[in-house]
């Protein structure tokens, strides 16, 4: 069984990272490297495993970047399915 305090701590880490990403994402442009691929993968994982966590509403710049980035053929070819 997971402890509520532990879960809250994990969500705090996710939210802190998303806040940083929301500031950084507009500067990514068309960059495609290990960093942007990692961010895109993490955001897609949130969509897959934590669908009820509406990160897109709280972090609109990150959401806009992710929406554009996930249309890349390489991302479409490796899209997570649950």
Tab-separated table of C-alpha atoms in Angstrom:
chain	number	residue	atom	x	y	z
A	1	UNK	CA	0.000	0.000	0.000
A	2	UNK	CA	1.266	3.490	-0.850
A	3	UNK	CA	1.388	6.175	1.787
A	4	UNK	CA	-0.561	9.384	1.125
A	5	UNK	CA	2.470	11.480	2.132
A	6	UNK	CA	4.684	9.633	-0.338
A	7	UNK	CA	2.143	10.088	-3.142
A	8	UNK	CA	1.840	13.804	-2.345
A	9	UNK	CA	5.626	14.111	-2.510
A	10	UNK	CA	5.747	12.434	-5.899
A	11	UNK	CA	3.004	14.703	-7.257
A	12	UNK	CA	4.894	17.728	-5.930
A	13	UNK	CA	7.965	16.627	-7.909
A	14	UNK	CA	5.857	16.198	-11.041
A	15	UNK	CA	4.262	19.639	-10.639
A	16	UNK	CA	7.614	21.320	-9.959
A	17	UNK	CA	9.082	19.745	-13.084
A	18	UNK	CA	6.044	20.729	-15.156
A	19	UNK	CA	6.328	24.333	-13.936
A	20	UNK	CA	9.967	24.445	-15.083
A	21	UNK	CA	9.060	22.833	-18.384
A	22	UNK	CA	6.262	25.349	-18.896
A	23	UNK	CA	8.850	28.151	-18.736
A	24	UNK	CA	11.432	26.359	-20.899
A	25	UNK	CA	9.211	24.830	-23.601
A	26	UNK	CA	8.647	28.019	-25.651
A	27	UNK	CA	12.420	28.240	-26.165
A	28	UNK	CA	12.748	24.701	-27.594
A	29	UNK	CA	11.698	25.666	-31.102
A	30	UNK	CA	12.147	22.742	-33.511
A	31	UNK	CA	14.885	21.196	-31.402
A	32	UNK	CA	14.834	17.405	-31.310
A	33	UNK	CA	17.448	15.911	-29.011
A	34	UNK	CA	17.637	13.611	-26.017
A	35	UNK	CA	16.262	16.346	-23.755
A	36	UNK	CA	13.167	17.182	-25.789
A	37	UNK	CA	12.523	13.510	-26.527
A	38	UNK	CA	12.717	12.796	-22.781
A	39	UNK	CA	10.270	15.586	-21.988
A	40	UNK	CA	7.854	14.420	-24.672
A	41	UNK	CA	8.063	10.840	-23.424
A	42	UNK	CA	7.404	11.889	-19.833
A	43	UNK	CA	4.398	13.996	-20.838
A	44	UNK	CA	2.990	11.159	-22.942
A	45	UNK	CA	3.452	8.838	-19.971
A	46	UNK	CA	1.446	11.238	-17.800
A	47	UNK	CA	-1.332	11.089	-20.395
A	48	UNK	CA	-1.220	7.305	-20.441
A	49	UNK	CA	-0.967	6.504	-16.729
A	50	UNK	CA	-2.418	9.602	-15.081
A	51	UNK	CA	-5.204	10.625	-17.447
A	52	UNK	CA	-7.171	12.232	-14.607
A	53	UNK	CA	-4.271	14.605	-13.882
A	54	UNK	CA	-5.071	17.453	-16.257
A	55	UNK	CA	-1.545	18.837	-16.599
A	56	UNK	CA	-2.389	20.584	-19.883
A	57	UNK	CA	-4.701	23.113	-18.191
A	58	UNK	CA	-2.182	24.099	-15.550
A	59	UNK	CA	0.856	24.187	-17.869
A	60	UNK	CA	-0.349	25.609	-21.211
A	61	UNK	CA	3.055	26.381	-22.726
A	62	UNK	CA	4.252	22.829	-22.104
A	63	UNK	CA	0.966	21.514	-23.493
A	64	UNK	CA	1.274	23.592	-26.667
A	65	UNK	CA	4.861	22.451	-27.217
A	66	UNK	CA	3.946	18.799	-26.595
A	67	UNK	CA	0.982	18.961	-28.968
A	68	UNK	CA	3.267	20.128	-31.795
A	69	UNK	CA	6.182	17.839	-30.893
A	70	UNK	CA	4.086	14.686	-30.719
A	71	UNK	CA	3.110	15.118	-34.394
A	72	UNK	CA	6.668	14.285	-35.461
A	73	UNK	CA	6.729	11.014	-37.453
A	74	UNK	CA	9.186	9.462	-34.993
A	75	UNK	CA	6.856	10.153	-32.085
A	76	UNK	CA	3.804	8.917	-33.942
A	77	UNK	CA	5.620	5.680	-34.792
A	78	UNK	CA	6.424	5.029	-31.132
A	79	UNK	CA	3.230	6.316	-29.508
A	80	UNK	CA	2.381	4.713	-26.162
A	81	UNK	CA	-0.792	2.701	-26.077
A	82	UNK	CA	-2.417	1.442	-22.934
